CSV table of C-alpha atoms in Angstrom, one decimal:
chain,number,residue,atom,x,y,z
A,1,ILE,CA,88.1,-102.1,11.0
A,2,THR,CA,89.7,-99.6,13.4
A,3,ARG,CA,87.6,-96.6,14.4
A,4,LYS,CA,89.2,-93.5,15.9
A,5,ARG,CA,87.9,-94.3,19.4
A,6,MET,CA,88.5,-98.0,19.4
A,7,ARG,CA,90.1,-99.2,22.6
A,8,LEU,CA,93.1,-101.5,22.8
A,9,LYS,CA,91.1,-104.3,24.4
A,10,GLU,CA,88.8,-104.3,21.4
A,11,ALA,CA,91.6,-104.2,18.8
A,12,ILE,CA,93.3,-107.2,20.5
A,13,GLN,CA,90.4,-109.4,19.4
A,14,HIS,CA,91.0,-109.1,15.7
A,15,THR,CA,94.6,-107.9,15.1
A,16,SER,CA,97.2,-110.5,14.6
A,17,GLY,CA,100.1,-110.2,17.0
A,18,LEU,CA,98.7,-107.4,19.1
A,19,ARG,CA,97.8,-109.7,22.0
A,20,CYS,CA,101.4,-110.9,22.1
A,21,VAL,CA,102.6,-107.3,22.4
A,22,VAL,CA,100.2,-106.5,25.2
A,23,GLU,CA,100.9,-109.7,27.1
A,24,GLY,CA,104.6,-109.2,26.7
A,25,MET,CA,104.5,-105.9,28.8
A,26,GLU,CA,105.6,-105.9,32.4
A,27,ILE,CA,102.7,-104.0,34.0
A,28,CYS,CA,103.0,-103.7,37.8
A,29,SER,CA,99.5,-102.7,38.9
A,30,SER,CA,95.9,-103.5,38.3
A,31,VAL,CA,95.4,-99.7,37.6
A,32,GLY,CA,98.1,-99.9,34.9
A,33,ARG,CA,96.5,-103.0,33.3
A,34,ARG,CA,93.1,-101.4,33.2
A,35,MET,CA,94.4,-98.2,31.6
A,36,LEU,CA,96.4,-100.2,29.1
A,37,HIS,CA,93.4,-102.1,27.9
A,38,GLU,CA,91.3,-98.9,27.8
A,39,MET,CA,93.8,-97.0,25.7
A,40,THR,CA,92.1,-95.5,22.6
A,41,TRP,CA,93.2,-95.2,19.0
A,42,LEU,CA,95.3,-92.0,18.6
A,43,GLY,CA,94.4,-90.2,15.4
A,44,GLU,CA,96.4,-87.0,16.0
A,45,GLU,CA,100.2,-86.6,15.5
A,46,SER,CA,100.4,-84.5,18.6
A,47,ALA,CA,99.0,-87.2,20.8
A,48,ILE,CA,101.3,-89.9,19.5
A,49,THR,CA,104.3,-87.5,19.7
A,50,ALA,CA,103.5,-86.8,23.4
A,51,GLU,CA,103.3,-90.5,24.2
A,52,HIS,CA,106.5,-91.3,22.3
A,53,ASP,CA,108.2,-88.4,24.2
A,54,ARG,CA,107.2,-90.0,27.5
A,55,ILE,CA,108.6,-93.4,26.4
A,56,ALA,CA,111.8,-91.7,25.3
A,57,SER,CA,112.2,-90.1,28.7
A,58,VAL,CA,112.0,-93.5,30.4
A,59,LEU,CA,114.5,-95.0,27.9
A,60,ARG,CA,117.0,-92.2,28.7
A,61,LEU,CA,116.5,-93.0,32.4
A,62,LEU,CA,117.2,-96.7,31.7
A,63,GLU,CA,120.6,-95.9,30.1
A,64,THR,CA,122.3,-95.3,33.4
A,65,GLU,CA,122.6,-97.4,36.5
A,66,ALA,CA,121.2,-94.7,38.7
A,67,GLY,CA,118.2,-94.3,36.3
A,68,ARG,CA,117.6,-98.0,36.3
A,69,ASP,CA,117.6,-98.0,40.1
A,70,ARG,CA,115.1,-95.1,40.2
A,71,THR,CA,112.9,-96.8,37.7
A,72,GLU,CA,112.9,-100.1,39.7
A,73,THR,CA,112.0,-98.1,42.8
A,74,ILE,CA,109.1,-96.6,41.0
A,75,ARG,CA,108.0,-100.0,39.8
A,76,ARG,CA,108.1,-101.5,43.3
A,77,LYS,CA,105.9,-98.7,44.6
A,78,LEU,CA,103.5,-99.0,41.6
A,79,ALA,CA,103.2,-102.7,42.5
A,80,LEU,CA,101.5,-101.6,45.7
A,81,LEU,CA,98.9,-99.5,43.8
A,82,ARG,CA,95.4,-100.8,44.2
A,83,ASP,CA,92.6,-99.8,41.9
A,84,ILE,CA,90.4,-97.8,44.3
A,85,ARG,CA,88.5,-96.0,41.4
A,86,SER,CA,85.1,-96.6,43.0
A,87,THR,CA,86.2,-95.3,46.4
A,88,ILE,CA,87.6,-92.2,44.7
A,89,GLU,CA,84.5,-91.7,42.7
A,90,ARG,CA,82.5,-91.7,46.0
A,91,THR,CA,84.5,-88.7,47.2
A,92,GLY,CA,82.4,-86.6,44.8
A,93,ASP,CA,79.1,-87.9,46.3
A,94,ASN,CA,77.3,-87.1,49.5
A,95,CYS,CA,78.4,-90.2,51.4
A,96,VAL,CA,80.1,-91.3,54.6
A,97,PHE,CA,83.2,-93.5,54.3
A,98,ASP,CA,83.8,-96.4,56.6
A,99,ASP,CA,87.2,-97.2,58.1
A,100,ILE,CA,88.2,-99.5,55.2
A,101,GLU,CA,87.6,-96.8,52.6
A,102,LEU,CA,89.4,-94.2,54.7
A,103,PHE,CA,92.3,-96.6,55.0
A,104,GLU,CA,92.3,-97.1,51.2
A,105,LEU,CA,92.4,-93.3,50.6
A,106,LYS,CA,95.1,-92.8,53.2
A,107,PHE,CA,97.3,-95.6,51.8
A,108,PHE,CA,96.8,-94.3,48.3
A,109,ALA,CA,97.7,-90.7,49.3
A,110,LEU,CA,100.8,-91.8,51.1
A,111,LEU,CA,101.9,-93.9,48.1
A,112,ALA,CA,101.2,-90.9,45.7
A,113,GLU,CA,103.3,-88.6,47.9
A,114,GLU,CA,106.2,-91.1,47.9
A,115,LEU,CA,106.0,-91.4,44.1
A,116,ARG,CA,105.6,-87.7,43.3
A,117,PRO,CA,109.2,-86.6,43.6
A,118,LEU,CA,110.5,-89.8,41.9
A,119,ALA,CA,108.1,-89.3,38.9
A,120,SER,CA,108.8,-85.5,38.6
A,121,GLN,CA,112.5,-86.1,37.9
A,122,GLY,CA,112.9,-86.4,34.2
A,123,HIS,CA,109.3,-85.3,33.7
A,124,LEU,CA,108.0,-88.9,33.7
A,125,ALA,CA,104.7,-87.8,35.3
A,126,GLU,CA,103.3,-84.8,37.2
A,127,LEU,CA,101.3,-86.1,40.1
A,128,PRO,CA,99.0,-83.7,42.0
A,129,GLU,CA,99.9,-82.9,45.6
A,130,LEU,CA,97.9,-85.0,48.1
A,131,ASN,CA,99.6,-83.8,51.4
A,132,GLY,CA,96.2,-82.4,52.4
A,133,VAL,CA,94.6,-85.9,52.2
A,134,VAL,CA,97.6,-87.4,54.2
A,135,ASP,CA,97.3,-84.7,56.9
A,136,LEU,CA,93.6,-85.2,57.1
A,137,LEU,CA,93.8,-88.9,57.5
A,138,ASP,CA,97.0,-89.0,59.6
A,139,PRO,CA,96.5,-86.4,62.3
A,140,GLU,CA,99.3,-87.8,64.4
A,141,GLY,CA,101.8,-87.5,61.6
A,142,ASN,CA,103.1,-91.1,61.9
A,143,ARG,CA,102.8,-91.7,58.1
A,144,LEU,CA,101.9,-95.3,58.7
A,145,PRO,CA,99.7,-97.2,56.2
A,146,HIS,CA,96.8,-97.9,58.5
A,147,PHE,CA,93.7,-96.0,59.7
A,148,PHE,CA,91.4,-95.8,62.7
A,149,VAL,CA,89.5,-92.9,64.3
A,150,TYR,CA,92.4,-91.4,66.2
A,151,ASP,CA,92.2,-89.8,69.6
A,152,ALA,CA,93.7,-86.7,68.0
A,153,TYR,CA,90.5,-86.0,66.2
A,154,SER,CA,88.6,-85.3,69.5
A,155,GLU,CA,89.6,-84.7,73.1
A,156,GLU,CA,86.1,-86.0,74.1
A,157,LEU,CA,86.8,-89.2,72.3
A,158,ALA,CA,90.1,-89.7,73.9
A,159,THR,CA,88.6,-89.2,77.4
A,160,LEU,CA,85.7,-91.5,76.6
A,161,ARG,CA,88.0,-94.2,75.5
A,162,LYS,CA,89.8,-94.0,78.7
A,163,GLN,CA,86.5,-94.4,80.5
A,164,ILE,CA,85.4,-97.2,78.2
A,165,LYS,CA,81.9,-95.8,77.4
A,166,ALA,CA,81.4,-97.6,74.1
A,167,ARG,CA,78.0,-96.2,73.0
A,168,LYS,CA,79.0,-92.6,73.3
A,169,GLN,CA,82.4,-93.4,71.8
A,170,ALA,CA,80.7,-95.0,68.7
A,171,GLU,CA,78.6,-91.8,68.2
A,172,ILE,CA,81.6,-89.6,68.2
A,173,GLU,CA,83.5,-91.8,65.9
A,174,ASP,CA,80.6,-91.7,63.4
A,175,ARG,CA,80.5,-87.9,63.6
A,176,ILE,CA,84.3,-87.9,62.9
A,177,ARG,CA,83.9,-90.2,59.9
A,178,GLU,CA,81.2,-87.9,58.5
A,179,ARG,CA,83.4,-84.9,58.9
A,180,LEU,CA,86.3,-86.5,57.2
A,181,SER,CA,84.1,-87.6,54.4
A,182,VAL,CA,82.9,-84.1,53.8
A,183,GLU,CA,86.4,-82.7,53.9
A,184,LEU,CA,87.7,-85.3,51.4
A,185,ARG,CA,85.3,-84.0,48.8
A,186,LYS,CA,87.5,-81.1,47.9
A,187,TYR,CA,90.3,-83.6,46.9
A,188,HIS,CA,88.0,-85.5,44.5
A,189,GLU,CA,89.6,-84.2,41.3
A,190,ALA,CA,93.2,-84.5,42.6
A,191,LEU,CA,92.6,-88.1,43.8
A,192,GLN,CA,91.2,-89.0,40.4
A,193,GLN,CA,94.1,-87.4,38.6
A,194,ALA,CA,96.7,-89.1,40.8
A,195,LEU,CA,95.2,-92.5,40.2
A,196,ASP,CA,95.1,-92.0,36.4
A,197,ARG,CA,98.6,-90.6,36.2
A,198,MET,CA,100.1,-93.3,38.4
A,199,GLY,CA,98.4,-96.0,36.2
A,200,TRP,CA,99.6,-94.3,33.1
A,201,LEU,CA,103.2,-94.0,34.5
A,202,ASP,CA,103.0,-97.8,34.9
A,203,VAL,CA,102.0,-98.2,31.3
A,204,VAL,CA,104.7,-95.8,29.9
A,205,ILE,CA,107.5,-97.5,31.9
A,206,ALA,CA,106.3,-100.9,30.6
A,207,LYS,CA,106.2,-99.6,27.0
A,208,ALA,CA,109.8,-98.3,27.3
A,209,MET,CA,111.1,-101.5,28.9
A,210,GLN,CA,109.5,-103.5,26.1
A,211,ALA,CA,110.9,-101.2,23.4
A,212,ARG,CA,114.4,-101.7,24.9
A,213,ASP,CA,114.1,-105.5,25.3
A,214,TRP,CA,112.4,-106.2,22.0
A,215,GLY,CA,114.5,-103.7,19.9
A,216,LEU,CA,111.5,-101.5,19.0
A,217,THR,CA,112.0,-98.1,17.4
A,218,ARG,CA,110.3,-94.7,17.4
A,219,PRO,CA,109.0,-94.0,13.9
A,220,ALA,CA,109.0,-90.6,12.2
A,221,ILE,CA,105.4,-89.5,11.3
A,222,THR,CA,104.9,-88.4,7.7
A,223,GLN,CA,101.9,-87.2,5.7
A,224,ASP,CA,101.4,-89.8,3.0
A,225,THR,CA,104.3,-92.3,2.9
A,226,THR,CA,105.0,-95.3,5.1
A,227,SER,CA,108.4,-97.1,4.8
A,228,PHE,CA,110.1,-99.7,7.0
A,229,ARG,CA,113.6,-100.9,7.2
A,230,GLY,CA,114.0,-104.2,9.1
A,231,LEU,CA,110.3,-104.6,9.8
A,232,PHE,CA,109.6,-107.7,11.9
A,233,ASN,CA,106.7,-109.5,13.5
A,234,PRO,CA,107.5,-109.8,17.3
A,235,GLU,CA,105.2,-112.8,17.9
A,236,LEU,CA,106.7,-114.8,15.0
A,237,ARG,CA,110.2,-113.8,15.9
A,238,ILE,CA,109.8,-115.0,19.4
A,239,SER,CA,108.3,-118.3,18.2
A,240,LEU,CA,111.1,-118.8,15.7
A,241,GLU,CA,113.9,-117.9,18.1
A,242,ALA,CA,112.4,-120.4,20.6
A,243,ALA,CA,112.9,-123.1,17.8
A,244,GLY,CA,116.4,-122.0,17.1
A,245,LYS,CA,115.5,-120.2,13.9
A,246,ARG,CA,115.6,-116.6,12.7
A,247,PHE,CA,112.9,-114.2,11.5
A,248,GLN,CA,113.9,-112.5,8.2
A,249,PRO,CA,113.2,-108.7,8.6
A,250,VAL,CA,111.7,-106.9,5.5
A,251,ASN,CA,112.2,-103.5,3.9
A,252,ILE,CA,109.1,-102.0,2.2
A,253,ARG,CA,107.8,-98.6,1.1
A,254,LEU,CA,104.1,-97.8,0.8
A,255,THR,CA,102.8,-94.6,-0.9
A,256,THR,CA,99.4,-93.2,-1.6
A,257,GLY,CA,97.6,-95.6,-4.0
A,258,PRO,CA,98.1,-99.3,-4.5
A,259,THR,CA,101.3,-101.3,-3.7
A,260,VAL,CA,101.4,-104.8,-5.1
A,261,ILE,CA,103.4,-107.5,-3.4
A,262,THR,CA,104.3,-110.6,-5.4
A,263,GLY,CA,106.3,-113.7,-4.7
A,264,ALA,CA,106.3,-117.4,-4.6
A,265,ASN,CA,104.1,-119.5,-2.4
A,266,MET,CA,105.3,-119.5,1.3
A,267,SER,CA,107.6,-116.6,0.7
A,268,GLY,CA,106.1,-114.5,3.5
A,269,LYS,CA,103.6,-112.2,1.7
A,270,THR,CA,100.8,-112.8,4.2
A,271,VAL,CA,103.1,-112.5,7.2
A,272,LEU,CA,104.3,-109.2,5.7
A,273,LEU,CA,100.7,-107.9,5.5
A,274,HIS,CA,100.1,-108.9,9.1
A,275,SER,CA,103.4,-107.2,10.2
A,276,VAL,CA,102.4,-103.9,8.5
A,277,GLU,CA,99.0,-104.1,10.1
A,278,LEU,CA,100.5,-104.7,13.6
A,279,ALA,CA,103.0,-101.8,13.1
A,280,GLN,CA,100.1,-99.4,12.3
A,281,TYR,CA,98.2,-100.5,15.4
A,282,MET,CA,101.3,-100.2,17.6
A,283,LEU,CA,101.9,-96.7,16.3
A,284,GLN,CA,98.4,-95.5,16.8
A,285,PHE,CA,98.1,-96.9,20.3
A,286,GLY,CA,101.3,-95.1,21.2
A,287,PHE,CA,103.9,-97.9,21.1
A,288,TYR,CA,107.3,-97.9,19.5
A,289,ILE,CA,107.1,-100.2,16.5
A,290,ALA,CA,108.9,-103.4,15.4
A,291,ALA,CA,111.4,-102.2,12.9
A,292,GLU,CA,115.0,-101.0,12.7
A,293,LYS,CA,113.8,-97.7,11.2
A,294,ALA,CA,110.5,-96.4,10.1
A,295,GLU,CA,108.5,-93.5,8.7
A,296,MET,CA,104.7,-93.9,9.0
A,297,ALA,CA,101.6,-92.0,7.9
A,298,LEU,CA,98.6,-91.8,10.2
A,299,VAL,CA,95.3,-93.3,9.1
A,300,ASP,CA,91.7,-93.3,10.4
A,301,GLU,CA,91.0,-96.9,9.8
A,302,VAL,CA,92.8,-100.2,8.9
A,303,HIS,CA,90.9,-102.6,6.7
A,304,CYS,CA,92.1,-106.1,6.4
A,305,SER,CA,90.9,-108.8,4.0
A,306,ILE,CA,93.3,-111.6,4.9
A,307,GLY,CA,92.0,-115.2,5.1
A,308,ASP,CA,91.9,-116.1,8.8
A,309,GLY,CA,89.5,-119.0,9.0
A,310,GLN,CA,86.7,-116.8,10.6
A,311,ASP,CA,84.4,-116.7,7.7
A,312,GLN,CA,82.6,-119.9,8.5
A,313,LEU,CA,82.1,-118.8,12.1
A,314,SER,CA,80.2,-115.7,10.8
A,315,GLY,CA,77.8,-117.9,8.8
A,316,LEU,CA,79.1,-116.6,5.5
A,317,SER,CA,81.0,-118.2,2.7
A,318,SER,CA,84.6,-117.0,2.1
A,319,PHE,CA,83.5,-115.1,-1.0
A,320,ALA,CA,80.6,-113.4,0.8
A,321,ALA,CA,82.8,-112.4,3.7
A,322,GLU,CA,85.4,-111.0,1.4
A,323,MET,CA,82.9,-109.0,-0.6
A,324,MET,CA,81.4,-107.5,2.6
A,325,ARG,CA,84.9,-106.4,3.7
A,326,MET,CA,85.5,-104.9,0.2
A,327,ASP,CA,82.2,-103.0,0.5
A,328,GLU,CA,83.1,-101.6,3.9
A,329,LEU,CA,86.5,-100.5,2.5
A,330,ALA,CA,84.8,-98.7,-0.5
A,331,LYS,CA,82.4,-96.9,1.8
A,332,SER,CA,85.2,-95.7,4.0
A,333,VAL,CA,87.2,-94.4,1.0
A,334,ARG,CA,84.2,-92.6,-0.4
A,335,ALA,CA,83.6,-91.0,3.0
A,336,GLY,CA,87.0,-89.4,2.8
A,337,ARG,CA,88.6,-91.4,5.6
A,338,ARG,CA,92.4,-92.1,5.6
A,339,VAL,CA,92.5,-95.8,5.1
A,340,LEU,CA,95.2,-98.5,5.2
A,341,ALA,CA,93.8,-101.4,3.2
A,342,LEU,CA,95.6,-104.8,3.4
A,343,ILE,CA,94.2,-107.3,1.0
A,344,ASP,CA,95.6,-110.8,0.6
A,345,GLU,CA,95.1,-112.3,-2.9
A,346,PRO,CA,91.9,-110.3,-3.8
A,347,ALA,CA,89.0,-112.3,-5.3
A,348,ARG,CA,90.8,-115.6,-4.8
A,349,THR,CA,87.5,-117.1,-3.6
A,350,THR,CA,85.8,-117.0,-7.0
A,351,ASN,CA,86.6,-118.0,-10.5
A,352,PRO,CA,89.3,-116.3,-12.6
A,353,VAL,CA,86.9,-114.4,-14.9
A,354,GLU,CA,84.9,-112.9,-12.1
A,355,GLY,CA,88.0,-112.4,-10.0
A,356,ARG,CA,89.8,-110.4,-12.7
A,357,ALA,CA,86.7,-108.1,-13.0
A,358,ILE,CA,86.4,-107.6,-9.3
A,359,VAL,CA,90.1,-106.7,-8.9
A,360,ASN,CA,89.9,-104.3,-11.8
């Protein structure tokens, strides 16, 4: 069951094919990987549209050689991005940073300033200005990615270093670190925003590159009808192509109320259900989806009752597990939630008489 605030890392655990999508992304940084897994289910059309617009911006950039070069430059810089979230959080506290933490902040600010003009072109991301942090931690203006307590911070320190009076020198250096730590507090919010937006830029570029390479499409969002032309399952298509075979795309239209899929054994009904499930998850986590063309309605929850071999692990019989899933589905519908329910051979786990009654 997908709740509105479910995170992607939780959805991966029970959604067929979603792990393949995530692992198939070319994320450059640890910040990007963290933000990818912490993405939440998007229930509003405006949020999905905004994410799809960002992906479209990158795709337009990838259409030209100059744009591809700029994208690759951004990705090389993002590969240098370290997740210094804990250090940035400490800028909001009453603490004194050591030289390693000051180096982390300086390196991050320099990297953000290099990325800012690249990301602003084409409106890929608006990074806050961190020149103030750079100037504070780089008083000599060398713009080099290292940090120590520079002579430029104190004439007294420069003189003492020449005289090699170590104890007094250490006292002055400590005072300078304390002063720098206090001055960094006013950049707390800008540093946090820069880290998040740089990580998200990494995710958006990876989504766009995957959409281009896998042939994904941007769906139109509708109120109550979902239809696919050329729907495919990326994980199965990759597996089949590796074996020299071809995945057969499917056209299907779903409207409010029940849609019944019939067909011979091994004709692909269960695969189709999993493919529809995956497409809904991809849409509502802000991905393009695996189809040639699509219109999709948003839902609050996805309920699946598809035999997956997990019933025994939960200590329930197949019938008991199916009835519990049906009960959860009924409760959600009665609560007025928008639900996509995917049920594979309902009541197949009991006898025909009881099965017919349950289905009715």
